[in-house]
Coordinates of C-alpha atoms and ligand atoms in Angstrom, one line a residue:
X1 CA -36.9 135.4 -51.3
X2 CA -33.1 135.4 -51.8
X3 CA -32.6 133.0 -55.3
X4 CA -29.2 133.3 -55.8
X5 CA -27.2 130.3 -56.0
X6 CA -24.6 129.4 -53.8
X7 CA -20.8 128.2 -54.2
X8 CA -19.0 126.4 -51.5
X9 CA -15.1 126.9 -50.5
X10 CA -13.7 124.6 -48.5
X11 CA -10.6 126.1 -47.4
X12 CA -11.4 129.2 -48.3
X13 CA -9.1 131.2 -45.8
X14 CA -6.0 129.0 -47.2
X15 CA -3.9 130.1 -50.1
X16 CA -5.4 129.3 -53.1
X17 CA -9.0 129.2 -51.8
X18 CA -8.6 132.9 -50.8
X19 CA -7.4 134.3 -54.3
X20 CA -10.1 131.9 -55.8
X21 CA -13.0 133.5 -53.3
X22 CA -11.5 136.9 -54.8
X23 CA -12.3 136.0 -58.4
X24 CA -15.6 134.1 -57.0
X25 CA -17.0 137.5 -55.6
X26 CA -16.3 139.6 -58.8
X27 CA -19.2 137.4 -59.9
X28 CA -22.6 138.4 -60.5
X29 CA -25.7 136.5 -58.7
X30 CA -23.7 133.9 -56.6
X31 CA -23.7 133.7 -52.7
X32 CA -20.1 132.8 -51.9
X33 CA -19.2 130.5 -48.8
X34 CA -16.2 130.2 -47.1
X35 CA -15.7 126.7 -44.8
X36 CA -12.3 126.3 -43.1
X37 CA -11.1 124.6 -39.8
X38 CA -7.9 127.1 -39.8
X39 CA -5.4 124.6 -38.9
X40 CA -3.0 126.2 -41.3
X41 CA -4.6 129.7 -42.1
X42 CA -6.4 132.5 -40.0
X43 CA -9.9 134.0 -40.2
X44 CA -8.2 137.5 -40.7
X45 CA -8.0 136.4 -44.5
X46 CA -11.8 137.5 -44.8
X47 CA -11.2 141.1 -43.2
X48 CA -8.2 141.3 -46.3
X49 CA -10.3 140.0 -49.2
X50 CA -12.8 142.6 -47.9
X51 CA -10.2 145.5 -48.3
X52 CA -9.6 144.2 -51.7
X53 CA -12.9 143.5 -52.9
X54 CA -15.6 145.5 -50.8
X55 CA -17.0 142.5 -49.7
X56 CA -18.0 140.4 -46.8
X57 CA -17.1 136.8 -47.3
X58 CA -19.6 134.6 -45.4
X59 CA -17.7 131.8 -43.4
X60 CA -18.2 128.8 -41.2
X61 CA -15.5 127.1 -39.2
X62 CA -15.9 123.2 -40.0
X63 CA -14.0 120.3 -39.4
X64 CA -14.4 118.4 -42.6
X65 CA -13.2 115.4 -41.2
X66 CA -16.5 115.5 -39.0
X67 CA -19.5 114.0 -40.9
X68 CA -22.0 115.8 -38.7
X69 CA -20.3 119.2 -39.1
X70 CA -20.3 118.9 -42.7
X71 CA -23.7 117.7 -42.9
X72 CA -24.9 120.9 -40.9
X73 CA -23.0 123.1 -43.4
X74 CA -24.8 121.4 -46.1
X75 CA -28.2 121.7 -44.2
X76 CA -27.9 125.2 -43.6
X77 CA -27.0 126.8 -47.5
X78 CA -29.7 125.4 -49.2
X79 CA -29.2 126.0 -53.1
X80 CA -25.5 124.9 -53.6
X81 CA -24.6 125.1 -57.4
X82 CA -21.1 124.2 -56.9
X83 CA -18.4 122.9 -54.2
X84 CA -15.0 124.0 -54.4
X85 CA -12.7 121.4 -52.7
X86 CA -9.3 123.0 -51.5
X87 CA -9.4 121.8 -47.8
X88 CA -6.5 119.2 -47.3
X89 CA -2.6 119.4 -46.2
X90 CA 0.0 120.3 -48.5
X91 CA 3.1 119.6 -47.6
X92 CA 5.4 116.7 -48.8
X93 CA 7.9 116.6 -46.2
X94 CA 5.4 117.2 -43.6
X95 CA 3.5 114.1 -45.2
X96 CA 6.6 111.9 -45.1
X97 CA 7.3 112.6 -41.7
X98 CA 3.7 112.1 -40.6
X99 CA 1.5 109.9 -43.1
X100 CA -1.3 109.7 -40.7
X101 CA -2.1 113.2 -40.8
X102 CA -2.5 113.2 -44.3
X103 CA -4.2 110.1 -45.0
X104 CA -6.4 111.0 -42.0
X105 CA -7.7 114.3 -43.0
X106 CA -7.5 114.3 -47.0
X107 CA -9.3 111.4 -47.4
X108 CA -11.6 111.5 -44.5
X109 CA -12.8 115.3 -45.8
X110 CA -13.1 114.2 -49.0
X111 CA -15.7 111.3 -48.5
X112 CA -17.7 113.7 -46.3
X113 CA -17.7 116.4 -48.7
X114 CA -18.6 114.2 -51.7
X115 CA -21.2 112.2 -49.6
X116 CA -23.0 115.5 -49.0
X117 CA -23.2 116.5 -52.6
X118 CA -25.1 113.2 -53.1
X119 CA -27.0 113.7 -50.3
X120 CA -27.7 117.3 -50.8
X121 CA -27.8 117.0 -54.7
X122 CA -25.0 119.3 -55.5
X123 CA -24.2 118.3 -59.0
X124 CA -20.7 120.0 -59.6
X125 CA -17.9 119.4 -57.8
X126 CA -13.9 120.9 -58.4
X127 CA -11.2 118.9 -56.7
X128 CA -7.7 120.3 -56.0
X129 CA -5.5 118.0 -57.5
X130 CA -1.6 118.3 -57.8
X131 CA 1.0 117.2 -60.7
X132 CA 2.6 115.1 -57.9
X133 CA 0.2 112.6 -59.1
X134 CA 2.7 112.0 -62.0
X135 CA 5.4 111.3 -59.7
X136 CA 9.0 110.6 -61.3
X137 CA 8.5 109.9 -65.1
X138 CA 10.8 110.7 -68.1
X139 CA 8.3 111.9 -70.4
X140 CA 8.3 115.7 -69.7
X141 CA 6.1 117.8 -70.7
X142 CA 3.4 115.8 -68.8
X143 CA -0.2 115.8 -70.2
X144 CA -3.4 114.7 -68.5
X145 CA -2.7 111.5 -70.4
X146 CA 0.4 110.5 -69.1
X147 CA 0.1 107.6 -67.1
X148 CA 0.8 108.2 -63.2
X149 CA 4.0 106.8 -61.8
X150 CA 4.0 105.6 -58.2
X151 CA 3.7 108.7 -55.6
X152 CA 6.7 109.9 -54.1
X153 CA 5.1 111.0 -50.9
X154 CA 1.9 110.1 -48.8
X155 CA 0.6 113.6 -50.0
X156 CA 1.2 112.9 -53.7
X157 CA -0.9 109.5 -52.7
X158 CA -3.4 111.1 -50.8
X159 CA -4.2 113.1 -54.4
X160 CA -4.0 110.0 -56.3
X161 CA -6.1 108.4 -54.0
X162 CA -8.5 111.6 -53.9
X163 CA -8.4 111.2 -57.9
X164 CA -9.7 107.8 -58.2
X165 CA -12.5 108.0 -55.4
X166 CA -14.0 110.8 -57.1
X167 CA -14.2 109.0 -60.4
X168 CA -15.8 106.2 -58.9
X169 CA -18.4 108.3 -57.5
X170 CA -18.9 109.8 -60.9
X171 CA -19.3 106.9 -62.3
X172 CA -21.7 105.5 -59.8
X173 CA -23.5 108.8 -59.9
X174 CA -24.1 110.3 -63.0
X175 CA -25.8 113.4 -61.7
X176 CA -22.4 114.3 -60.4
X177 CA -20.3 116.5 -62.7
X178 CA -16.7 116.8 -61.3
X179 CA -13.4 118.2 -62.7
X180 CA -9.9 117.3 -60.9
X181 CA -7.6 120.5 -61.5
X182 CA -3.6 119.3 -61.3
X183 CA -2.1 122.4 -59.8
X184 CA 1.9 122.4 -60.8
X185 CA 3.4 125.0 -58.2
X186 CA 1.2 127.9 -57.6
X187 CA 3.1 130.8 -56.1
X188 CA 3.2 134.3 -55.8
X189 CA 0.3 136.9 -54.0
X190 CA -2.5 138.9 -55.1
X191 CA -1.3 142.2 -57.1
X192 CA -3.3 144.3 -54.4
X193 CA -0.6 143.1 -51.9
X194 CA -2.8 142.4 -49.2
X195 CA -3.2 138.6 -49.7
X196 CA -0.7 135.6 -50.2
X197 CA 0.9 132.5 -49.1
X198 CA 0.7 132.8 -45.1
X199 CA 0.7 129.4 -43.3
X200 CA 0.3 129.4 -39.9
X201 CA 2.4 126.3 -39.6
X202 CA 6.5 126.5 -40.6
X203 CA 6.3 127.3 -44.4
X204 CA 7.7 124.3 -46.4
X205 CA 7.0 125.5 -50.0
X206 CA 10.1 127.2 -51.8
X207 CA 9.1 130.8 -52.5
X208 CA 7.9 131.7 -49.3
X209 CA 11.2 130.3 -47.8
X210 CA 12.9 132.3 -49.9
X211 CA 10.9 135.4 -49.2
X212 CA 11.2 134.4 -45.5
X213 CA 14.8 134.2 -45.9
X214 CA 15.3 137.7 -47.6
X215 CA 13.1 139.3 -44.6
X216 CA 15.4 137.9 -42.1
X217 CA 13.0 135.1 -40.8
X218 CA 14.8 132.5 -41.6
X219 CA 18.6 132.5 -41.2
X220 CA 19.9 130.7 -44.1
X221 CA 17.9 128.3 -46.4
X222 CA 18.7 125.4 -48.2
X223 CA 18.9 124.1 -51.7
X224 CA 17.3 120.1 -51.5
X225 CA 19.9 118.5 -53.6
X226 CA 22.3 119.6 -56.5
X227 CA 23.2 116.3 -58.2
X228 CA 20.0 115.8 -59.6
X229 CA 20.1 115.1 -63.7
X230 CA 19.0 118.7 -64.5
X231 CA 20.6 121.2 -66.4
X232 CA 21.9 122.7 -62.5
X233 CA 21.3 120.0 -60.5
X234 CA 18.2 121.5 -58.5
X235 CA 14.8 120.1 -59.0
X236 CA 12.6 121.4 -61.8
X237 CA 9.0 122.6 -61.2
X238 CA 6.5 124.8 -63.2
X239 CA 5.6 127.6 -61.0
X240 CA 2.4 129.3 -62.1
X241 CA 0.8 132.8 -60.5
X242 CA -2.0 131.7 -57.7
X243 CA -4.0 134.5 -59.3
X244 CA -4.1 132.4 -63.1
X245 CA -4.7 129.2 -60.8
X246 CA -8.0 130.9 -59.2
X247 CA -9.3 132.2 -62.5
X248 CA -8.9 128.7 -64.0
X249 CA -11.3 127.5 -61.1
X250 CA -13.9 130.3 -62.5
X251 CA -13.3 128.5 -65.9
X252 CA -13.8 125.0 -64.4
X253 CA -16.8 126.1 -62.7
X254 CA -18.4 127.5 -65.8
X255 CA -17.4 124.6 -67.8
X256 CA -19.7 122.2 -65.6
X257 CA -22.4 124.9 -65.3
X258 CA -22.6 125.0 -69.0
X259 CA -22.5 121.5 -69.5
X260 CA -19.5 121.5 -71.5
X261 CA -18.0 118.3 -70.0
X262 CA -18.0 115.7 -72.1
X263 CA -17.5 113.3 -69.2
X264 CA -18.2 113.4 -65.8
X265 CA -14.6 113.2 -64.4
X266 CA -12.5 115.6 -66.0
X267 CA -9.0 116.6 -65.7
X268 CA -7.2 119.4 -66.4
X269 CA -3.5 120.5 -65.6
X270 CA -2.5 124.4 -64.1
X271 CA 0.9 124.9 -64.9
X272 CA 2.8 127.2 -67.4
X273 CA 4.3 125.1 -69.6
X274 CA 8.0 126.2 -68.4
X275 CA 10.4 124.1 -66.3
X276 CA 12.2 126.3 -63.8
X277 CA 15.0 124.9 -61.3
X278 CA 15.6 126.0 -57.7
X279 CA 18.1 127.8 -58.6
X280 CA 17.0 129.8 -61.5
X281 CA 13.7 130.4 -59.0
X282 CA 16.4 131.5 -56.5
X283 CA 17.9 133.9 -59.6
X284 CA 14.8 135.4 -60.7
X285 CA 13.7 136.3 -56.8
X286 CA 17.2 138.1 -56.6
X287 CA 16.8 139.9 -59.8
X288 CA 13.3 141.6 -59.0
X289 CA 14.0 142.1 -55.3
X290 CA 17.4 143.5 -55.6
X291 CA 17.8 141.2 -52.5
X292 CA 20.9 138.7 -52.3
X293 CA 19.5 135.5 -50.8
X294 CA 21.4 133.5 -47.9
X295 CA 21.5 130.0 -49.2
X296 CA 23.6 126.8 -49.2
X297 CA 23.1 123.7 -50.8
X298 CA 21.8 120.9 -48.6
X299 CA 21.0 116.9 -49.1
X300 CA 17.8 115.7 -51.4
X301 CA 14.6 116.0 -49.9
X302 CA 13.1 112.6 -49.4
X303 CA 9.5 112.5 -51.3
X304 CA 10.6 114.6 -53.9
X305 CA 10.2 114.4 -57.7
X306 CA 13.4 115.4 -59.8
X307 CA 11.6 116.9 -62.7
X308 CA 8.1 117.9 -63.9
X309 CA 6.5 120.8 -66.0
X310 CA 3.1 120.8 -67.7
X311 CA 1.5 120.3 -71.1
X312 CA -1.2 122.9 -70.9
X313 CA -2.8 122.5 -74.4
X314 CA -5.5 120.4 -73.5
X315 CA -6.5 123.2 -70.9
X316 CA -6.1 125.8 -73.3
X317 CA -8.4 124.3 -75.5
X318 CA -11.0 122.8 -73.3
X319 CA -11.3 125.6 -70.6
X320 CA -10.1 128.7 -72.7
X321 CA -7.6 129.2 -70.0
X322 CA -4.0 130.6 -70.4
X323 CA -1.8 132.3 -67.5
X324 CA -0.7 135.5 -67.8
X325 CA 1.6 136.2 -65.1
X326 CA 5.6 135.2 -65.6
X327 CA 8.0 134.2 -63.2
X328 CA 9.3 137.8 -62.4
X329 CA 5.7 138.6 -61.5
X330 CA 5.5 135.8 -59.4
X331 CA 8.5 136.8 -57.3
X332 CA 7.7 140.2 -57.4
X333 CA 4.2 140.1 -55.8
X334 CA 5.4 137.6 -53.3
X335 CA 8.0 140.1 -52.6
X336 CA 5.6 142.7 -51.9
X337 CA 3.5 140.1 -49.8
X338 CA 6.3 139.6 -47.3
X339 CA 6.8 143.2 -46.8
X340 CA 3.4 143.9 -46.2
X341 CA 3.5 141.2 -43.4
X342 CA 6.5 142.5 -42.1
X343 CA 5.1 145.9 -41.7
X344 CA 1.7 144.4 -40.1
X345 CA 3.8 142.8 -37.3
X346 CA 6.0 145.8 -36.5
X347 CA 2.7 147.2 -35.7
X348 CA 1.5 144.9 -34.0
Ligands
UDP1 N1 13.1 123.6 -52.0 C1 14.1 123.8 -51.6 N2 14.5 124.6 -50.5 C2 13.4 124.9 -49.5 C3 12.0 124.4 -50.2 C4 11.6 123.5 -51.1 O1 14.9 123.1 -52.4 O2 13.7 125.3 -48.5 C5 12.9 122.9 -53.2 C6 12.0 121.2 -53.2 O3 13.1 120.4 -52.7 C7 11.6 121.3 -54.5 C8 11.2 122.4 -55.2 O4 11.8 123.5 -53.8 O5 12.4 120.9 -55.4 C9 9.4 122.9 -54.7 O6 9.2 122.5 -53.4 P1 7.9 122.9 -52.7 O7 7.9 122.5 -51.3 O8 7.7 124.7 -52.6 O9 6.8 122.2 -54.0 P2 6.8 120.7 -54.3 O10 7.8 119.9 -53.7 O11 5.3 120.6 -53.8 O12 6.7 120.7 -56.1

């Protein structure tokens, strides 16, 4: 009989999910199962993960907004040690344009997954949250205890609501141990160059837009606003390498499994602690790639927060996690990934 325990990764074909699966596959004694509806990702990611790890990924195509489909997944996979819930839409501008898409998908899928965790007695649950929950606040860097501001976009609001829901579920069900990881801005790609951020839909995040522009997929990119009250007028974010984000999930999972958590709902920031402006990010890309980027200054983007970066001290202390990649590494790996995709497209 197979006594291996299972880790369910929702959104496992997506950007952060796929990088986390690579780290999970290196752990002994776990059966890693990916669940995705491929609304913004592709199942070809699994063959790329196999190229990197030499391991096949068991996967299901499931719409987590569909309760029956979600239940049948939990029914098929017994012995579930943890659920890592990445599956969600994540674009600030798209959420401003189409709030329904964000509320219906991000909230309904979370409810179904939480309900299944209760019904099928899964004790450990990790949620992809976001620094956007802090809103526009003056006190920087932000700590987990910093009071949340108003959500600047429907996307950010789905993450605030998600955290509150999980807190309530955890309060009402003490057997459920939960963590919300507040990502700052995950960027870059796996050092192998074989996987990275490759949305099916149009890219809206800064770094893929930078590399898409450099490779000619986008003719000219825009810097969204130049009169913010920041050192160069462009918005400030805390960019953090996706593999560092992935390894934080392993730490978070063991934190729950090893019962190190003091409360059954814990929050951790995942950033580097460095605020980087859009113009500085562009300059870092130009330096490591030796490419001159075709950009212009455009208007402010609705829903944007002016500046945000993390105080990581709580995470470093309690999760024993420290990011190891710097901004140059983030840009370099993102660029190698863009060039790999170009090569693939030329072949087909
Ligand atoms: N940004 C930009 N031009 C683009 C895409 C993004 O200037 O084509 C800016 C965006 O307005 C924000 C920063 O880059 O200030 C990071 O945006 P992203 O969408 O990557 O992350 P988020 O807004 O979720 O922090």
